[in-house]
Tab-separated table of C-alpha atoms and ligand atoms in Angstrom:
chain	number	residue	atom	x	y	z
A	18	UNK	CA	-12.558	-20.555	13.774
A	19	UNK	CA	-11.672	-17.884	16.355
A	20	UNK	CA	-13.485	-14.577	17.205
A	21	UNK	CA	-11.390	-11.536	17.471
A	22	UNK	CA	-13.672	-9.014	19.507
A	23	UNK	CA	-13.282	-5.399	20.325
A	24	UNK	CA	-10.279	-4.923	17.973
A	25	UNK	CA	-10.184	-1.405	15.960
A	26	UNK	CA	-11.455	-2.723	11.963
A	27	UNK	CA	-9.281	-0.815	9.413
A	28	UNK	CA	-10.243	-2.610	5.831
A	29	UNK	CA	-9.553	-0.553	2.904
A	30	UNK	CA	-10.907	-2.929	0.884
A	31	UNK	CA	-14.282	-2.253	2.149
A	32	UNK	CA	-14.168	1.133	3.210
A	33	UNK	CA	-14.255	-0.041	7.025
A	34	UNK	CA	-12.965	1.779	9.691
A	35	UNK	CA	-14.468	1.462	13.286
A	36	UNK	CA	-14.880	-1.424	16.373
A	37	UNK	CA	-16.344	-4.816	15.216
A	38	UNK	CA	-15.945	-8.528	16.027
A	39	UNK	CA	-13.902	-10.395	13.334
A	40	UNK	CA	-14.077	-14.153	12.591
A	41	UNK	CA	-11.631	-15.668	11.026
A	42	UNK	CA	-11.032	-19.306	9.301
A	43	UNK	CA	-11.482	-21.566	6.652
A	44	UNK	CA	-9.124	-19.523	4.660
A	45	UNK	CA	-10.830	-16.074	5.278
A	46	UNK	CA	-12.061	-13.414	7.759
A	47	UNK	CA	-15.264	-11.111	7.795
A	48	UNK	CA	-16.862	-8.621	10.180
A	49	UNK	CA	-19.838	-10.521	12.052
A	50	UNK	CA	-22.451	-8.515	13.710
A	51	UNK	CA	-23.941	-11.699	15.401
A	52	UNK	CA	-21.529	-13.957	16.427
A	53	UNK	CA	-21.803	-18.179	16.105
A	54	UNK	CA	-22.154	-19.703	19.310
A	55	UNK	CA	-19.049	-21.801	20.536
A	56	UNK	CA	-16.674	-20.238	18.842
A	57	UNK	CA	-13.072	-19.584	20.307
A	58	UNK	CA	-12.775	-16.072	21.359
A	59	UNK	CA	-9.693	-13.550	21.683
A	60	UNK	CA	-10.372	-10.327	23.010
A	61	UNK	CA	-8.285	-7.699	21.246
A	62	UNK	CA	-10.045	-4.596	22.730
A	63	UNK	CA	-7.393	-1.372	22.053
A	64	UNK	CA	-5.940	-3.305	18.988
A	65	UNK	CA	-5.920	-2.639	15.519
A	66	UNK	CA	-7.240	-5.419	13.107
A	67	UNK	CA	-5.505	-4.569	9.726
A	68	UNK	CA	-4.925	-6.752	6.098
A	69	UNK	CA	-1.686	-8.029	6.831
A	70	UNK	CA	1.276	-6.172	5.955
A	71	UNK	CA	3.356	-7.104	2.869
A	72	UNK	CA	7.078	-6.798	2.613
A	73	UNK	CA	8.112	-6.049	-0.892
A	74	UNK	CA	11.819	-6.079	0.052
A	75	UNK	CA	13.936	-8.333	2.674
A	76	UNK	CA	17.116	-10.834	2.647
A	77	UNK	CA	16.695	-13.503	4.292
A	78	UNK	CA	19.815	-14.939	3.514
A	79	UNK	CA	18.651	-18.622	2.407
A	80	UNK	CA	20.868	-20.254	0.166
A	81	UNK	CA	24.334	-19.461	1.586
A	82	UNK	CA	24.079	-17.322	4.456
A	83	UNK	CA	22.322	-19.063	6.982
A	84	UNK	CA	24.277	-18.050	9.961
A	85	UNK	CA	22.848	-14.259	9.519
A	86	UNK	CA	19.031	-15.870	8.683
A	87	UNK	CA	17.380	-18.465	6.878
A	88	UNK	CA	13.755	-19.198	6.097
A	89	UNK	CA	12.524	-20.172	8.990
A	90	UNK	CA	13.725	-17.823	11.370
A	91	UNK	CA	12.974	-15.013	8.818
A	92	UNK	CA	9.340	-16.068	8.107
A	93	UNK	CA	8.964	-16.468	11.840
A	94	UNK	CA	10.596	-12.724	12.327
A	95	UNK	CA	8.060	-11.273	9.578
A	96	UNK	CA	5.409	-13.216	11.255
A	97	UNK	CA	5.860	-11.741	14.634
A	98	UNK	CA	6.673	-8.633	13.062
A	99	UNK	CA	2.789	-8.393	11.485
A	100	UNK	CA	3.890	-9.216	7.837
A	101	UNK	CA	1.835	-11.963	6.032
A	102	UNK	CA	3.620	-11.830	3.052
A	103	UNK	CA	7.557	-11.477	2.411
A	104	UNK	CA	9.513	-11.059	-0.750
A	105	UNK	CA	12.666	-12.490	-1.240
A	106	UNK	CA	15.546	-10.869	-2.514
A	107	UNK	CA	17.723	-12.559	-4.695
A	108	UNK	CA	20.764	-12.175	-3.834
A	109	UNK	CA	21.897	-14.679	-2.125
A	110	UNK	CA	24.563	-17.376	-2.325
A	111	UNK	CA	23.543	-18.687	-5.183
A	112	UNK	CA	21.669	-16.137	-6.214
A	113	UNK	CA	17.601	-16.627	-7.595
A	114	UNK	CA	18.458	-16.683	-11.492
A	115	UNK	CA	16.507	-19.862	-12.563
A	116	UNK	CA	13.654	-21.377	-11.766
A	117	UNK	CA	15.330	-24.231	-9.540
A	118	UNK	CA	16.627	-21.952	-6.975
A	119	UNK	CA	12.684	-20.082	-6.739
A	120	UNK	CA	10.854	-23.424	-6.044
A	121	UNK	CA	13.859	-24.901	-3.797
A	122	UNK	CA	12.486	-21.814	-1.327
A	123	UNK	CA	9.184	-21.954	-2.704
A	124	UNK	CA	9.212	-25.749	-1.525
A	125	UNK	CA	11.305	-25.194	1.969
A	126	UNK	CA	8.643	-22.411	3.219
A	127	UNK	CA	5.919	-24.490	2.353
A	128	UNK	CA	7.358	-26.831	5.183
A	129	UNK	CA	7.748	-23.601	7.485
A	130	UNK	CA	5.318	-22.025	9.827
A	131	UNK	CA	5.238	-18.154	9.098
A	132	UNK	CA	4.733	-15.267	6.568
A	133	UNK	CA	3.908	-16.144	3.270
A	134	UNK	CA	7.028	-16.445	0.777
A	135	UNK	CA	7.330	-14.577	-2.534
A	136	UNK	CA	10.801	-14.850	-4.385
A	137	UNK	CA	12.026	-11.945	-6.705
A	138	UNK	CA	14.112	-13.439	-9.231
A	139	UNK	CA	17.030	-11.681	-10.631
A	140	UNK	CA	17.297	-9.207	-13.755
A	141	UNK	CA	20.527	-10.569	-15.519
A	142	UNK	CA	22.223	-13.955	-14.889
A	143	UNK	CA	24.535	-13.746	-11.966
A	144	UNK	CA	23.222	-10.653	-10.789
A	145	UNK	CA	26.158	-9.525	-13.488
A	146	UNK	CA	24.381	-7.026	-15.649
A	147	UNK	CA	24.843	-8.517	-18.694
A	148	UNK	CA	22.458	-10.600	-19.964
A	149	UNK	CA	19.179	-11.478	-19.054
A	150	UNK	CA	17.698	-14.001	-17.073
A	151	UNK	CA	14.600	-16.218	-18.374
A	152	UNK	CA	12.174	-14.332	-16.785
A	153	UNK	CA	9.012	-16.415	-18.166
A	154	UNK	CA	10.661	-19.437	-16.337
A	155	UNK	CA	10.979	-17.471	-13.305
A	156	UNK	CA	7.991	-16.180	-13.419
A	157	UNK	CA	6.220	-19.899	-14.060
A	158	UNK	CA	8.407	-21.003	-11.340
A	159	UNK	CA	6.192	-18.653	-8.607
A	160	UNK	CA	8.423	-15.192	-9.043
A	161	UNK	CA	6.564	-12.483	-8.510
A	162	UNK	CA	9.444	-9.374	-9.988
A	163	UNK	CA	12.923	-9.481	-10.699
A	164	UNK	CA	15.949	-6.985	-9.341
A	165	UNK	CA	19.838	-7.463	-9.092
A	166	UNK	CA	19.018	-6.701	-5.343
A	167	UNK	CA	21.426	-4.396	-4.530
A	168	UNK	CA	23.297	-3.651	-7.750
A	169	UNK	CA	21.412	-1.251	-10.695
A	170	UNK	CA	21.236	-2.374	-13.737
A	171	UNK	CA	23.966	0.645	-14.798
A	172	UNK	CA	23.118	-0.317	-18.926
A	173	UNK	CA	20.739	1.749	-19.906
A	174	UNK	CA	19.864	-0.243	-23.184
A	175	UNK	CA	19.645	-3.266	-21.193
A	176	UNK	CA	17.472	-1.811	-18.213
A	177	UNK	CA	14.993	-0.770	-21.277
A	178	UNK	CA	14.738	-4.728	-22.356
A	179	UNK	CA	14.590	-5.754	-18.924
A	180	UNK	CA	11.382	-3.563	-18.440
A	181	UNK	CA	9.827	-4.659	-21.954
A	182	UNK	CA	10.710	-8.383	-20.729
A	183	UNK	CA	9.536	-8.238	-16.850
A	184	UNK	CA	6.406	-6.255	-18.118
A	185	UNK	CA	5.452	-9.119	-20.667
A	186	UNK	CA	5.744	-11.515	-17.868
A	187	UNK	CA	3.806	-9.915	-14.941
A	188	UNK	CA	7.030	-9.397	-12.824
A	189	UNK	CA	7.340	-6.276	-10.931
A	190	UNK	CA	10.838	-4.859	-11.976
A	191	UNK	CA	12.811	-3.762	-8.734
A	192	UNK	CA	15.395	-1.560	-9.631
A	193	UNK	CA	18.007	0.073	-6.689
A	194	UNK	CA	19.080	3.445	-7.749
A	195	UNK	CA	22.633	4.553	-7.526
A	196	UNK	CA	25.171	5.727	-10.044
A	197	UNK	CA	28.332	3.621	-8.495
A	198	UNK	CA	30.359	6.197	-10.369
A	199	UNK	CA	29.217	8.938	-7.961
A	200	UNK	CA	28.542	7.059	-4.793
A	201	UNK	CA	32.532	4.569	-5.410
A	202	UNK	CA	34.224	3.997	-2.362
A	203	UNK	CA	30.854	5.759	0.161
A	204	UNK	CA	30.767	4.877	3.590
A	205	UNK	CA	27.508	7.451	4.781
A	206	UNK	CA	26.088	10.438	3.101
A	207	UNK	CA	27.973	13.238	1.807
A	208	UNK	CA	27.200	15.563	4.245
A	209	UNK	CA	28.625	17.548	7.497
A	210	UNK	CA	28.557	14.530	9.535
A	211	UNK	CA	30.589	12.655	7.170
A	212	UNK	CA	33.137	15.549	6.828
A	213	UNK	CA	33.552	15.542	10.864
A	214	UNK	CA	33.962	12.189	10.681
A	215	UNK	CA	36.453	11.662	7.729
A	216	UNK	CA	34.618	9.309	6.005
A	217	UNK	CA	33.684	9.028	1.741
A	218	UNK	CA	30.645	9.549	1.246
A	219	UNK	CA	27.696	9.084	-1.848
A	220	UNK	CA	25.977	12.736	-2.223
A	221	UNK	CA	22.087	12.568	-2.562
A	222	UNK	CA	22.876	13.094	-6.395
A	223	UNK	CA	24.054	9.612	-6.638
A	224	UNK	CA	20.414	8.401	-6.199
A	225	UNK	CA	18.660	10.800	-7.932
A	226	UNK	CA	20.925	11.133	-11.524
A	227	UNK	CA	20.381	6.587	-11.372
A	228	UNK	CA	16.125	7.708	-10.522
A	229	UNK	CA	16.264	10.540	-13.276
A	230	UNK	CA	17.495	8.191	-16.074
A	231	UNK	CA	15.220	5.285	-15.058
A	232	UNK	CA	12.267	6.957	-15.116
A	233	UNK	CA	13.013	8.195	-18.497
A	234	UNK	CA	13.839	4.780	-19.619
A	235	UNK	CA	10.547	3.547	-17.970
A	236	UNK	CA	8.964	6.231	-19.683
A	237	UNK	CA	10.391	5.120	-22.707
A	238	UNK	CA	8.774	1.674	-22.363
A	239	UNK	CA	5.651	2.453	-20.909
A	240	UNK	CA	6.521	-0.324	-18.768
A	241	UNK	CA	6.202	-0.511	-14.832
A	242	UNK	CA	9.042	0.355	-12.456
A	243	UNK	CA	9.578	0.508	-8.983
A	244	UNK	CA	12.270	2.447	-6.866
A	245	UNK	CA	13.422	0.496	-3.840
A	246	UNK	CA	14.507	2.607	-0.682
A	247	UNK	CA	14.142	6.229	-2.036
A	248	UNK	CA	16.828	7.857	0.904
A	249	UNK	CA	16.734	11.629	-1.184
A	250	UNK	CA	14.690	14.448	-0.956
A	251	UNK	CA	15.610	15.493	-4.345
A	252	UNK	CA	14.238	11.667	-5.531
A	253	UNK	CA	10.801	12.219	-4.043
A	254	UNK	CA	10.297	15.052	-5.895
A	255	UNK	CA	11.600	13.530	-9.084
A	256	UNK	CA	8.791	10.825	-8.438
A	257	UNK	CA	6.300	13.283	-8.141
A	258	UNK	CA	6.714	15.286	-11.501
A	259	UNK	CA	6.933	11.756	-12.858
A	260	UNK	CA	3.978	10.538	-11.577
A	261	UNK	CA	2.069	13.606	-12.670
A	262	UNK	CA	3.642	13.357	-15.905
A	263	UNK	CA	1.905	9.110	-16.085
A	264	UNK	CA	4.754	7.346	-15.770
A	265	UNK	CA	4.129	4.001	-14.384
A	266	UNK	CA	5.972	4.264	-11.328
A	267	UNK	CA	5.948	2.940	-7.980
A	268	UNK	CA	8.817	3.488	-4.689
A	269	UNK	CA	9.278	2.434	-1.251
A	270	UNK	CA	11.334	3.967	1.754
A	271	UNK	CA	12.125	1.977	4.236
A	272	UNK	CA	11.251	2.356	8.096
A	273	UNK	CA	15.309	3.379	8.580
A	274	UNK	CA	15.144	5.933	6.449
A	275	UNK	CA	12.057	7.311	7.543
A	276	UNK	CA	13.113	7.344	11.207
A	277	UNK	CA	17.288	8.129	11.607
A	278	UNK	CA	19.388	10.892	10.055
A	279	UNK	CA	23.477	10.636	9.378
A	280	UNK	CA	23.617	11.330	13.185
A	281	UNK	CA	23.194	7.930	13.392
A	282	UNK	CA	26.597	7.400	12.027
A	283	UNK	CA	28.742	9.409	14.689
A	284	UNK	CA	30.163	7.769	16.996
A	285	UNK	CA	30.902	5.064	14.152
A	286	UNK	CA	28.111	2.845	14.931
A	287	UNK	CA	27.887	0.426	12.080
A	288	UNK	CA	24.862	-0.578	12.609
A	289	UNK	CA	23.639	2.705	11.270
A	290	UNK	CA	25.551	1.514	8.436
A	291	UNK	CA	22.727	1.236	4.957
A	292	UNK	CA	22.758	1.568	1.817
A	293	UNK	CA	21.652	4.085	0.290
A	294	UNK	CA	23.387	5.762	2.982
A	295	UNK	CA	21.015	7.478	6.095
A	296	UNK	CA	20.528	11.182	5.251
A	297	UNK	CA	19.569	14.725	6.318
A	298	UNK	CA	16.523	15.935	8.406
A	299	UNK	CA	15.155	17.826	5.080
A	300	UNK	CA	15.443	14.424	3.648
A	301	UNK	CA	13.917	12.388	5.657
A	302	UNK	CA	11.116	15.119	6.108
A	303	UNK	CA	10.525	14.610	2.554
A	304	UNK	CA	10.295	11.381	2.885
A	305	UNK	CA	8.067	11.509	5.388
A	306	UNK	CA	5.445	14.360	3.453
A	307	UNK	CA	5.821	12.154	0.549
A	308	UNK	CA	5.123	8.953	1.693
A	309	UNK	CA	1.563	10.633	3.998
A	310	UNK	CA	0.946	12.175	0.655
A	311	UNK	CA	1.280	8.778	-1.664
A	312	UNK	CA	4.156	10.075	-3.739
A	313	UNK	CA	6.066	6.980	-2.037
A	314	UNK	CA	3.734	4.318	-2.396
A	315	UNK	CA	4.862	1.876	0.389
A	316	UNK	CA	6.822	1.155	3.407
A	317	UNK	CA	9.644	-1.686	2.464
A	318	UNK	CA	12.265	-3.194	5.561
A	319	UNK	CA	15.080	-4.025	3.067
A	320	UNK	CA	15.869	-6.017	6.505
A	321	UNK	CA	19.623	-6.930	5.600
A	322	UNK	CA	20.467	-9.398	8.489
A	323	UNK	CA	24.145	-9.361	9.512
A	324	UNK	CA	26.319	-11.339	12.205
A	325	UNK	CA	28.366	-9.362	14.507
A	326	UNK	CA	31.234	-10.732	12.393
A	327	UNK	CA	30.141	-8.598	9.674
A	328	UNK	CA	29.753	-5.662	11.890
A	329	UNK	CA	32.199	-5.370	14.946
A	330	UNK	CA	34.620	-4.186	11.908
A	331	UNK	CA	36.041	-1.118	11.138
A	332	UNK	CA	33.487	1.314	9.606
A	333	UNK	CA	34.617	0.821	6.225
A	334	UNK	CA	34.728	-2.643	6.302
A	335	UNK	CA	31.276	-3.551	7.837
A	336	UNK	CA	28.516	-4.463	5.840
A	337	UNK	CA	25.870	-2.301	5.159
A	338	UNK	CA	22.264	-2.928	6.160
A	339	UNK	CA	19.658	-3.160	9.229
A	340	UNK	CA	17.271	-6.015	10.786
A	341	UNK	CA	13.878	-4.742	9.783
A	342	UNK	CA	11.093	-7.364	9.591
A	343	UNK	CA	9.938	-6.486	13.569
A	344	UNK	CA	10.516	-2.952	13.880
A	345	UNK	CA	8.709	-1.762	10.820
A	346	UNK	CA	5.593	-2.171	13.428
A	347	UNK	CA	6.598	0.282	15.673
A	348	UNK	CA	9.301	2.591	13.437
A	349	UNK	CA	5.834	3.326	11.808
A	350	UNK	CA	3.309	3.712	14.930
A	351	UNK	CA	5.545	6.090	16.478
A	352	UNK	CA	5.260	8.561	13.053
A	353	UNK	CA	1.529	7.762	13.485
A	354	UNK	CA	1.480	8.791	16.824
A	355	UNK	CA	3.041	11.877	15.620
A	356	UNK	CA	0.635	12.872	13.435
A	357	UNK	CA	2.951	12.612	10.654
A	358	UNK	CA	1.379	9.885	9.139
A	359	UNK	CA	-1.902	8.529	9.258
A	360	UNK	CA	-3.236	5.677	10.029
A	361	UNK	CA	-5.182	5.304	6.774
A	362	UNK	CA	-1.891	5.896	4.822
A	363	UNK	CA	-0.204	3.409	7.192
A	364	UNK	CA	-2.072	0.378	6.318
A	365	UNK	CA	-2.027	1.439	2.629
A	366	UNK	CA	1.337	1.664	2.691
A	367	UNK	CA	2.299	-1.234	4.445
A	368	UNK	CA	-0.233	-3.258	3.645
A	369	UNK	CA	-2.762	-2.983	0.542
A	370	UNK	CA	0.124	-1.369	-1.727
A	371	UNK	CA	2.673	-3.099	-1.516
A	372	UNK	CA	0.226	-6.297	-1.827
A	373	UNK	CA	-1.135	-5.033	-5.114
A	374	UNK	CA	2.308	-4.728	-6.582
A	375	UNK	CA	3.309	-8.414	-5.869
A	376	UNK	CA	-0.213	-9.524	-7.361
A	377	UNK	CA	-2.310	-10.360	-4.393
A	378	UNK	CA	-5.684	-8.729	-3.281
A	379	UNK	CA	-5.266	-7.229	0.154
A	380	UNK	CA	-8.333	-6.553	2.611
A	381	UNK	CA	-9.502	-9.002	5.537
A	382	UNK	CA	-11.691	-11.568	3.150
A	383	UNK	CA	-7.913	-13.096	2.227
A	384	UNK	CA	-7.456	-14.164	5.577
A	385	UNK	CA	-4.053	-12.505	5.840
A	386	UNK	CA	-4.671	-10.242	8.532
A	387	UNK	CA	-2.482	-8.735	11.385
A	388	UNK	CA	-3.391	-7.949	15.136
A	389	UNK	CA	-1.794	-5.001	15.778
A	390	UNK	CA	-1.517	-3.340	19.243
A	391	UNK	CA	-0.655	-0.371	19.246
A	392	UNK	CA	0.291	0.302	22.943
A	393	UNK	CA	2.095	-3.141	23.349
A	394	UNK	CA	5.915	-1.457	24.783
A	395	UNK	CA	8.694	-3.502	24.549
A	396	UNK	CA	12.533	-3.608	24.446
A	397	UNK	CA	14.974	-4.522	21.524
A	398	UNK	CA	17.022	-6.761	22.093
A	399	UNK	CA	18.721	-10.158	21.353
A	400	UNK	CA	16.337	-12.013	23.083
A	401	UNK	CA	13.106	-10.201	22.061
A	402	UNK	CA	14.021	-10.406	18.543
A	403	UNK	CA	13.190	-13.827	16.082
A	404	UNK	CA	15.382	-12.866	13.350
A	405	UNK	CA	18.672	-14.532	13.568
A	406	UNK	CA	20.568	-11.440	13.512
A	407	UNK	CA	20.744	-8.066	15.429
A	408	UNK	CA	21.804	-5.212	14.143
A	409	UNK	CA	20.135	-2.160	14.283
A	410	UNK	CA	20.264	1.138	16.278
A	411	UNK	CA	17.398	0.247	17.747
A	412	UNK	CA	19.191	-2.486	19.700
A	413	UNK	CA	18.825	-1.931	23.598
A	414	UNK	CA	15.663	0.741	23.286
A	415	UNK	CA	12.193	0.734	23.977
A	416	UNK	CA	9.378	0.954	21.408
A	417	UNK	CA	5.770	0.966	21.368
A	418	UNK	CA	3.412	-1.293	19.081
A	419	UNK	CA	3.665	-4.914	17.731
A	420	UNK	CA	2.090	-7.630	16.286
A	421	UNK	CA	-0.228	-9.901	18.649
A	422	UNK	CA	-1.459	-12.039	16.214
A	423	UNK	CA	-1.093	-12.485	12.544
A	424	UNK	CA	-3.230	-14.612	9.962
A	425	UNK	CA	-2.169	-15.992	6.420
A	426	UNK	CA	-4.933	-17.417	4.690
A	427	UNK	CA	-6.935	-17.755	8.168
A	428	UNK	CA	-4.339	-19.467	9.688
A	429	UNK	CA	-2.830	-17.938	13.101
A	430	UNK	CA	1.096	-18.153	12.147
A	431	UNK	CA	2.122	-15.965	14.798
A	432	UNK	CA	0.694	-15.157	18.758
A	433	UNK	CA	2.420	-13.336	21.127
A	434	UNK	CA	0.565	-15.068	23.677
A	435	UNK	CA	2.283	-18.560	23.163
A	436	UNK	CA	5.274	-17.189	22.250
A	437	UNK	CA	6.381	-14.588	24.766
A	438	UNK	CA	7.488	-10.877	24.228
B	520	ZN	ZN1	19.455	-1.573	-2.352
């Protein structure tokens, strides 16, 4: 058992906000007003003691691509990064279309020491689009949704079945938004920047024509669908007359895109690289407004982990994608800080949300919880960060707030103290 005391208690689940002592153990946590004698104590005055924070959306690489990440050092990143739970995209090398491939990683982080694991499964065999995986095999297997990662489903008829069939299983369907027709051959956004620098790129409307038609089709169905990494303006307010409308949709934005514009891009730094592509200021206001206001529902990384073989490249021919798992922390805080977000809608977003969606029940009496300090300043850099892989524009800067500790199921998986900065 260990005593957290004079930490900052923000439970949703409860309705708590305001300074108490925390103990935590045997598989839980729970505000004490008079605590046990004996008992370990941490003092984590000026911190914030939040439900841990839930990733619906990261690679980390394992089968196939271990020299970018595997599970270890990914669970370890989230870990340090505040995140108690992780889902795992599916694309990887073989990709996470049967049940053998979900409890080979299932099994593996069992073994490891970090966030908790939770594999999406893919929507069609091969990640090909064509025909569908068995989704009540992947589901019995311990998937918790399905997605092609980073290729839409571009059928229509078959994204309809794929709702029906995820639906009737309990799997959150995952669907990235882009009509490839619009957005072939993008490097950035389409946009000013772009033109200066004589690059391709995808216009906004390549997300939101792929987000219009999907939420008719979910409409259709009456089955659940989430958007990952809305990157659009025009997307969040599609979400929002679909929302009001009762369509069963959900969306995330990643830290990235709620934090860089396409000015990232000049200079050709490829790690400003993503997909969807960085946008405008008006866009990532939106996404800002909508995401304090609950039209986005949650924060996702979509941490993409690359080596700098896969970046020191030409701009056209580097891969897309940013580290994510431990800078969500303080990409976040600093909008917090702000005052464009709050911090209620912070740990909803990051944390009870996003938890819901995967099937869990967020709030401290789970015993995933994460220390957060919100003051704790520290650099980016190769050494500082547990992921595997580097790239992001963040590399080299300074930035406020991290994890000190984080719980899963009671169990301390990650301290700065022992570890170091
Ligand atoms: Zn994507």
């Amino acid at each position: 058992m260990l005593l957290l005391r004079g930490g900052l208690v923000v439970d949703p689940s409860i309705g708590f906000e305001g300074e108490a002592d925390v103990l935590i153990g045997d598989g839980t946590a729970r505000i004490v007003s008079q605590p046990p004698e004996g008992v370990a104590t941490r003092d984590v005055s000026g911190c914030w003691i939040v439900p841990g924070l839930v990733d619906l959306r990261a690679h980390l690489r394992e089968p196939g691509e271990e020299p970018k990440e595997d599970l270890a050092s990914g669970l370890a990143a989230a870990a340090a990064g505040g995140f108690t739970t992780v889902c795992a995209m599916p694309g990887t090398r073989p990709v996470n279309d049967n049940p053998a491939v979900t409890e080979a990683l299932l099994g593996r982080a069992a073994t490891l020491r970090g966030a908790r694991l939770l594999p999406f499964g893919c929507i069609t065999e091969g990640m090909r689009g064509e025909t569908l995986t068995e989704m009540a095999g992947l589901r019995a297997a311990g998937a918790v949704g399905v997605t092609d990662d980073h290729r839409p489903i571009d059928d229509t008829g078959l994204l309809r079945r794929a709702l029906e069939y995820a639906h009737t299983f309990g799997l959150l369907l995952m669907q990235h938004c882009e009509d490839r027709g619009l957005s072939r051959g993008a490097q950035v956004h389409e946009g000013a920047v772009a033109c200066r620098l004589g690059l391709a790129g995808a216009p906004r409307e390549a997300e939101e024509a792929a987000v219009a038609r999907d939420l008719r089709v979910a409409a259709l169905t009456g089955a659940p669908l989430h958007i990952a990494h809305v990157s659009s303006g025009g997307t969040v307010a599609l979400l929002a007359d679909a929302k009001a409308r009762g369509v069963a949709v959900t969306a995330d934005v990643t830290p990235h895109h709620l934090s860089f514009t396409d000015e990232a891009v000049r200079g050709f730094d490829t790690n400003a690289k993503v997909l969807p592509p960085l946008r405008e200021a008006q866009d990532r206001e939106a996404l800002r407004a909508g995401l304090q206001d609950g039209t986005l529902d949650c924060v996702a990384t979509d941490h993409a982990p690359h080596t700098p073989l896969d970046k020191r490249r030409a701009f056209d021919a580097a891969a897309p994608g940013v580290v994510g798992l431990e800078l969500a922390v303080p990409s976040l805080l600093a909008l917090v800080r702000e005052g464009t977000l709050s911090r209620q809608r912070w740990v909803e977003a990051s944390a009870m949300a996003p938890a819901r969606l995967v099937g869990l029940t967020p709030g401290l009496a789970s015993g995933d919880v994460a220390v957060i300090d919100p003051d704790f300043e520290w650099t980016v850099s190769e050494q500082t960060l547990r992921s595997k892989s580097h790239n992001t524009p963040l590399l080299g800067r300074r930035v406020r707030g991290a994890a000190r500790l984080t719980f899963v199921g009671g169990e301390a998986v990650f301290d700065r103290e022992e570890s170091g900065p």
